[in-house]
Tab-separated table of C-alpha atoms in Angstrom:
chain	number	residue	atom	x	y	z
A	25	ILE	CA	-23.696	10.388	4.329
A	26	ASN	CA	-23.673	14.095	5.651
A	27	GLY	CA	-24.155	13.261	9.431
A	28	THR	CA	-23.034	10.507	11.525
A	29	ALA	CA	-23.434	6.681	10.628
A	30	ASN	CA	-22.369	3.602	12.129
A	31	PHE	CA	-22.433	0.275	10.506
A	32	GLY	CA	-21.602	-2.766	12.297
A	33	ASN	CA	-22.126	-6.611	12.333
A	34	ASN	CA	-23.924	-6.620	8.807
A	35	THR	CA	-23.697	-9.534	6.211
A	36	ALA	CA	-24.402	-9.631	2.627
A	37	ASN	CA	-23.121	-11.233	-0.616
A	38	ASN	CA	-21.716	-8.020	-1.888
A	39	GLY	CA	-21.298	-4.961	0.241
A	40	GLY	CA	-21.710	-6.166	3.519
A	41	ALA	CA	-23.147	-2.617	4.838
A	42	ILE	CA	-23.521	-0.792	1.552
A	43	TYR	CA	-24.251	-1.819	-2.023
A	44	TYR	CA	-24.482	1.404	-4.290
A	45	SER	CA	-24.792	1.643	-7.938
A	46	THR	CA	-23.374	5.304	-8.389
A	47	THR	CA	-21.135	7.265	-6.044
A	48	LEU	CA	-21.019	6.861	-2.416
A	49	ASN	CA	-20.140	10.272	-0.715
A	50	ILE	CA	-18.830	10.252	2.856
A	51	ASP	CA	-18.911	14.001	3.850
A	52	GLY	CA	-19.778	13.440	7.528
A	53	THR	CA	-18.573	10.688	9.731
A	54	ALA	CA	-19.084	6.879	9.208
A	55	THR	CA	-17.808	3.817	10.938
A	56	PHE	CA	-17.807	0.428	9.494
A	57	THR	CA	-17.117	-2.413	12.040
A	58	SER	CA	-17.224	-6.154	11.641
A	59	ASN	CA	-19.140	-6.255	8.378
A	60	THR	CA	-19.000	-9.303	6.235
A	61	ALA	CA	-19.504	-9.697	2.450
A	62	THR	CA	-19.523	-13.414	1.390
A	63	THR	CA	-18.124	-12.347	-2.016
A	64	ARG	CA	-16.996	-8.648	-2.454
A	65	GLY	CA	-16.564	-5.623	-0.428
A	66	GLY	CA	-16.743	-6.616	3.480
A	67	ALA	CA	-18.196	-2.972	4.241
A	68	VAL	CA	-18.809	-1.187	0.838
A	69	PHE	CA	-19.453	-2.452	-2.800
A	70	THR	CA	-20.271	0.060	-5.725
A	71	HIS	CA	-21.451	-1.461	-8.784
A	72	GLU	CA	-20.096	0.659	-11.610
A	73	GLY	CA	-19.767	3.685	-9.163
A	74	THR	CA	-17.035	5.209	-6.978
A	75	THR	CA	-16.665	6.058	-3.389
A	76	SER	CA	-15.535	9.721	-2.341
A	77	VAL	CA	-14.651	10.552	1.371
A	78	SER	CA	-14.222	14.160	2.294
A	79	GLY	CA	-15.171	13.632	5.981
A	80	THR	CA	-14.049	10.930	8.428
A	81	ALA	CA	-14.388	7.347	7.875
A	82	ASP	CA	-13.116	4.546	9.813
A	83	PHE	CA	-13.190	0.770	8.599
A	84	GLU	CA	-12.196	-1.886	11.151
A	85	ASN	CA	-12.389	-5.719	11.136
A	86	ASN	CA	-14.604	-6.004	7.953
A	87	SER	CA	-13.982	-9.092	5.695
A	88	SER	CA	-14.748	-10.465	2.400
A	89	LYS	CA	-13.329	-12.766	-0.472
A	90	ASP	CA	-12.383	-9.780	-2.432
A	91	GLY	CA	-11.956	-6.253	-0.869
A	92	GLY	CA	-11.939	-6.774	2.831
A	93	ALA	CA	-13.453	-3.352	3.560
A	94	VAL	CA	-14.031	-1.740	0.106
A	95	ARG	CA	-14.559	-3.011	-3.253
A	96	SER	CA	-14.789	0.248	-5.348
A	97	PRO	CA	-12.358	2.907	-6.888
A	98	ILE	CA	-11.888	5.396	-3.865
A	99	THR	CA	-10.846	9.021	-3.749
A	100	ILE	CA	-9.769	10.257	-0.228
A	101	GLN	CA	-10.313	14.009	-0.589
A	102	GLU	CA	-8.478	17.035	0.915
A	103	GLY	CA	-9.152	17.323	4.469
A	104	ALA	CA	-10.434	13.915	4.973
A	105	THR	CA	-9.223	11.496	7.622
A	106	VAL	CA	-9.429	7.761	6.862
A	107	THR	CA	-8.201	4.681	8.897
A	108	PHE	CA	-8.170	0.986	7.796
A	109	THR	CA	-7.440	-1.236	10.601
A	110	GLU	CA	-7.518	-5.447	10.490
A	111	ASN	CA	-9.745	-5.872	7.497
A	112	THR	CA	-9.223	-9.174	5.829
A	113	THR	CA	-9.717	-10.986	2.671
A	114	SER	CA	-8.933	-14.592	1.323
A	115	ALA	CA	-8.150	-13.261	-2.074
A	116	ARG	CA	-6.885	-9.548	-2.738
A	117	GLY	CA	-7.144	-6.161	-1.176
A	118	GLY	CA	-7.312	-6.461	2.754
A	119	ALA	CA	-8.685	-3.019	2.841
A	120	ILE	CA	-9.451	-2.084	-0.702
A	121	VAL	CA	-9.790	-3.424	-4.082
A	122	GLY	CA	-9.885	-0.483	-6.707
A	123	VAL	CA	-7.927	2.521	-8.079
A	124	THR	CA	-7.115	4.566	-5.115
A	125	SER	CA	-6.390	8.297	-4.799
A	126	ILE	CA	-5.314	9.939	-1.621
A	127	ALA	CA	-5.328	13.835	-1.921
A	128	GLN	CA	-3.118	16.449	-0.568
A	129	GLY	CA	-4.061	17.554	2.936
A	130	SER	CA	-5.712	14.129	3.699
A	131	THR	CA	-4.451	11.671	6.218
A	132	ALA	CA	-4.906	8.024	5.471
A	133	THR	CA	-3.881	5.134	7.971
A	134	PHE	CA	-3.521	1.475	7.073
A	135	ASN	CA	-2.557	-0.994	9.984
A	136	LYS	CA	-2.772	-4.540	10.251
A	137	ASN	CA	-4.808	-5.296	6.811
A	138	THR	CA	-4.350	-8.764	5.597
A	139	ALA	CA	-4.643	-10.346	2.011
A	140	SER	CA	-4.126	-14.159	1.602
A	141	ILE	CA	-3.098	-13.421	-2.036
A	142	ASP	CA	-2.391	-9.994	-3.235
A	143	GLY	CA	-2.130	-6.432	-1.567
A	144	GLY	CA	-2.338	-6.650	2.166
A	145	ALA	CA	-3.940	-3.307	2.075
A	146	ILE	CA	-4.592	-2.074	-1.417
A	147	TRP	CA	-4.936	-4.021	-4.667
A	148	GLY	CA	-5.114	-1.661	-7.527
A	149	ASN	CA	-2.831	1.317	-8.965
A	150	VAL	CA	-2.526	4.032	-6.266
A	151	THR	CA	-1.680	7.799	-5.902
A	152	LEU	CA	-0.633	8.912	-2.716
A	153	SER	CA	-0.600	12.746	-1.401
A	154	GLY	CA	-0.732	14.252	1.866
A	155	GLU	CA	0.262	12.017	4.792
A	156	SER	CA	-0.283	8.161	4.306
A	157	THR	CA	1.019	5.288	6.715
A	158	PHE	CA	1.226	1.695	6.061
A	159	THR	CA	2.132	-0.449	8.887
A	160	PHE	CA	2.135	-4.132	9.802
A	161	ASN	CA	-0.100	-5.089	6.601
A	162	GLU	CA	0.547	-8.514	5.149
A	163	SER	CA	-0.005	-10.619	1.901
A	164	ALA	CA	1.712	-13.074	-0.422
A	165	ASN	CA	2.430	-10.432	-3.030
A	166	GLY	CA	2.717	-6.928	-1.951
A	167	GLY	CA	2.504	-6.611	1.870
A	168	ALA	CA	1.045	-3.296	1.543
A	169	ILE	CA	0.229	-2.401	-2.010
A	170	ASN	CA	-0.223	-4.702	-5.170
A	171	GLY	CA	-0.442	-2.029	-7.963
A	172	ASN	CA	1.625	0.693	-9.576
A	173	VAL	CA	2.232	3.499	-7.241
A	174	ILE	CA	2.647	7.248	-7.545
A	175	ILE	CA	3.794	9.436	-4.625
A	176	SER	CA	3.109	12.893	-5.288
A	177	GLU	CA	4.673	16.218	-4.731
A	178	SER	CA	4.733	17.543	-0.976
A	179	SER	CA	3.789	14.102	0.355
A	180	THR	CA	5.065	12.357	3.415
A	181	ILE	CA	4.597	8.560	3.109
A	182	LYS	CA	5.469	5.857	5.606
A	183	PHE	CA	5.790	2.099	4.815
A	184	GLU	CA	6.823	0.165	8.086
A	185	ASN	CA	6.654	-3.506	9.102
A	186	ASN	CA	4.705	-4.847	6.074
A	187	THR	CA	5.262	-8.329	5.256
A	188	ALA	CA	4.973	-10.266	2.053
A	189	THR	CA	5.350	-14.131	2.007
A	190	SER	CA	6.474	-14.120	-1.619
A	191	ILE	CA	7.297	-10.713	-3.279
A	192	GLY	CA	7.197	-7.011	-2.305
A	193	GLY	CA	7.337	-6.544	1.321
A	194	ALA	CA	5.867	-3.067	1.167
A	195	VAL	CA	4.863	-2.777	-2.718
A	196	LYS	CA	4.666	-5.185	-5.578
A	197	GLY	CA	4.526	-2.864	-8.601
A	198	GLY	CA	6.323	-0.038	-10.016
A	199	VAL	CA	6.834	2.869	-7.645
A	200	THR	CA	7.482	6.754	-8.701
A	201	ILE	CA	8.405	9.373	-6.101
A	202	ASN	CA	7.913	12.660	-7.565
A	203	GLU	CA	9.816	15.786	-6.708
A	204	SER	CA	9.330	17.417	-3.278
A	205	ALA	CA	7.854	14.049	-1.950
A	206	SER	CA	9.275	12.041	0.773
A	207	ALA	CA	8.853	8.210	1.343
A	208	ASN	CA	10.275	6.073	4.081
A	209	PHE	CA	10.517	2.186	3.765
A	210	SER	CA	11.724	0.716	6.944
A	211	LYS	CA	11.578	-2.897	8.315
A	212	ASN	CA	9.566	-4.182	5.433
A	213	THR	CA	10.275	-7.945	4.608
A	214	ALA	CA	9.750	-10.457	1.878
A	215	PRO	CA	11.818	-13.351	0.097
A	216	GLN	CA	12.303	-10.901	-2.764
A	217	GLY	CA	12.232	-7.160	-2.744
A	218	GLY	CA	11.982	-6.384	0.986
A	219	GLY	CA	10.657	-2.859	0.347
A	220	ILE	CA	9.737	-3.012	-3.260
A	221	TYR	CA	9.321	-5.462	-6.054
A	222	GLY	CA	9.217	-3.331	-9.400
A	223	THR	CA	10.906	-0.715	-11.423
A	224	THR	CA	11.573	2.377	-9.214
A	225	THR	CA	11.975	5.971	-9.952
A	226	ILE	CA	12.971	8.437	-7.176
A	227	ASN	CA	12.761	12.099	-8.191
A	228	GLY	CA	12.391	13.120	-4.485
A	229	THR	CA	13.564	11.772	-1.356
A	230	ALA	CA	13.495	8.195	-0.247
A	231	ILE	CA	14.876	6.312	2.620
A	232	PHE	CA	15.240	2.524	3.037
A	233	ASP	CA	16.448	1.331	6.238
A	234	ASP	CA	16.295	-2.170	7.754
A	235	ASN	CA	14.366	-3.872	5.165
A	236	THR	CA	15.093	-7.662	4.554
A	237	ALA	CA	14.713	-10.096	1.565
A	238	THR	CA	15.444	-13.717	2.515
A	239	SER	CA	16.544	-14.046	-1.180
A	240	ARG	CA	17.361	-11.005	-3.267
A	241	GLY	CA	16.700	-7.147	-3.011
A	242	GLY	CA	16.763	-6.222	0.645
A	243	ALA	CA	15.201	-2.589	-0.266
A	244	ILE	CA	14.349	-2.964	-3.913
A	245	TYR	CA	14.071	-5.874	-6.439
A	246	SER	CA	13.944	-4.704	-10.144
A	247	TYR	CA	15.549	-7.636	-11.936
A	248	GLY	CA	14.735	-7.062	-15.643
A	249	GLY	CA	13.676	-3.256	-14.871
A	250	THR	CA	15.316	-0.212	-13.611
A	251	THR	CA	16.134	1.476	-10.516
A	252	THR	CA	16.670	5.309	-11.232
A	253	VAL	CA	17.730	7.902	-8.469
A	254	ASN	CA	17.353	11.337	-9.777
A	255	GLY	CA	16.646	12.905	-6.477
A	256	SER	CA	18.046	11.603	-3.053
A	257	ALA	CA	18.018	8.042	-1.720
A	258	THR	CA	19.465	6.676	1.380
A	259	PHE	CA	19.973	2.772	1.762
A	260	THR	CA	20.741	1.693	5.454
A	261	ASN	CA	21.009	-1.604	7.234
A	262	ASN	CA	19.163	-3.586	4.255
A	263	ASP	CA	19.730	-7.117	4.079
A	264	ALA	CA	19.425	-10.059	1.349
A	265	VAL	CA	19.842	-12.904	3.683
A	266	GLN	CA	20.905	-15.532	1.358
A	267	ASN	CA	21.524	-14.218	-1.820
A	268	TYR	CA	21.994	-10.964	-4.196
A	269	GLY	CA	21.684	-7.234	-3.505
A	270	GLY	CA	21.622	-6.149	0.192
A	271	ALA	CA	19.891	-3.105	-0.678
A	272	VAL	CA	19.187	-3.014	-4.528
A	273	TYR	CA	18.916	-6.097	-7.048
A	274	SER	CA	18.089	-4.396	-10.449
A	275	GLY	CA	18.557	-5.004	-13.962
A	276	THR	CA	19.851	-1.317	-14.532
A	277	LEU	CA	20.879	1.013	-11.834
A	278	ASN	CA	20.903	4.770	-12.557
A	279	ILE	CA	22.178	7.297	-10.203
A	280	ASN	CA	21.597	10.804	-11.483
A	281	GLY	CA	21.052	12.531	-8.178
A	282	THR	CA	22.613	11.246	-4.719
A	283	ALA	CA	22.403	7.652	-3.331
A	284	ASN	CA	24.192	6.638	-0.133
A	285	PHE	CA	24.772	3.078	0.678
A	286	GLY	CA	25.681	2.121	4.217
A	287	ASN	CA	25.658	-1.276	6.406
A	288	ASN	CA	23.804	-3.135	3.819
A	289	THR	CA	24.726	-6.902	3.571
A	290	ALA	CA	24.309	-9.893	1.366
A	291	ASN	CA	26.037	-13.047	0.084
A	292	ASN	CA	26.878	-11.361	-3.178
A	293	GLY	CA	26.707	-7.505	-3.564
A	294	GLY	CA	26.147	-6.178	-0.258
A	295	ALA	CA	24.779	-2.727	-1.676
């Protein structure tokens, strides 16, 4: 797609708007609205292929059983702008099912996407660069992302007001924040791991504020795993309402850099 394309209210078994066998390139402007797939890829499904966006793409109100908007590995290239809004799935990946790479110099926004089981916005391993924002996404496991997450150098990433009804308010999976990267987790909620449920390594800068777990790990739950701070981490106003670890509930906590804990609360182990 090199020009301008609009796809609205299309329906198929796989790929409500587009079914592609190799690589789908969006170099111009594409809008996908209210498309439906009865099985996979509410807007886009690639069979043994990939999706690449170097222009502008907007996915809104698409739905399927697997991959509410996109069922494909996807790369959002430098200079691209992509938004995923109110896409839904009855299984996994409210917006995307597939390995996802968001490049430096791009802008990606995920807002109000929903998956009934895994990954309110994304199901799959994710590399985040540039500016990415995840807000008001919801699922049972991983309110925003279900998968391992790498936040790359010189990136600014925000997770805010995401909800999991089981584990990982923002992320269910291992999280690595690289040097010079910045990540902000605020107002995310889950029974366990209000912000993150998984092994967490902070080499850059991370802020966890006002995250809530009704059971354990207001900001981070990593029982049986490790939480390591080599860079800088701030934990404020996080809460484990009924149980352990107002900020962090972890098998091993390593602080080699700087960690600040303030105004966190729990029945056992406020910080």
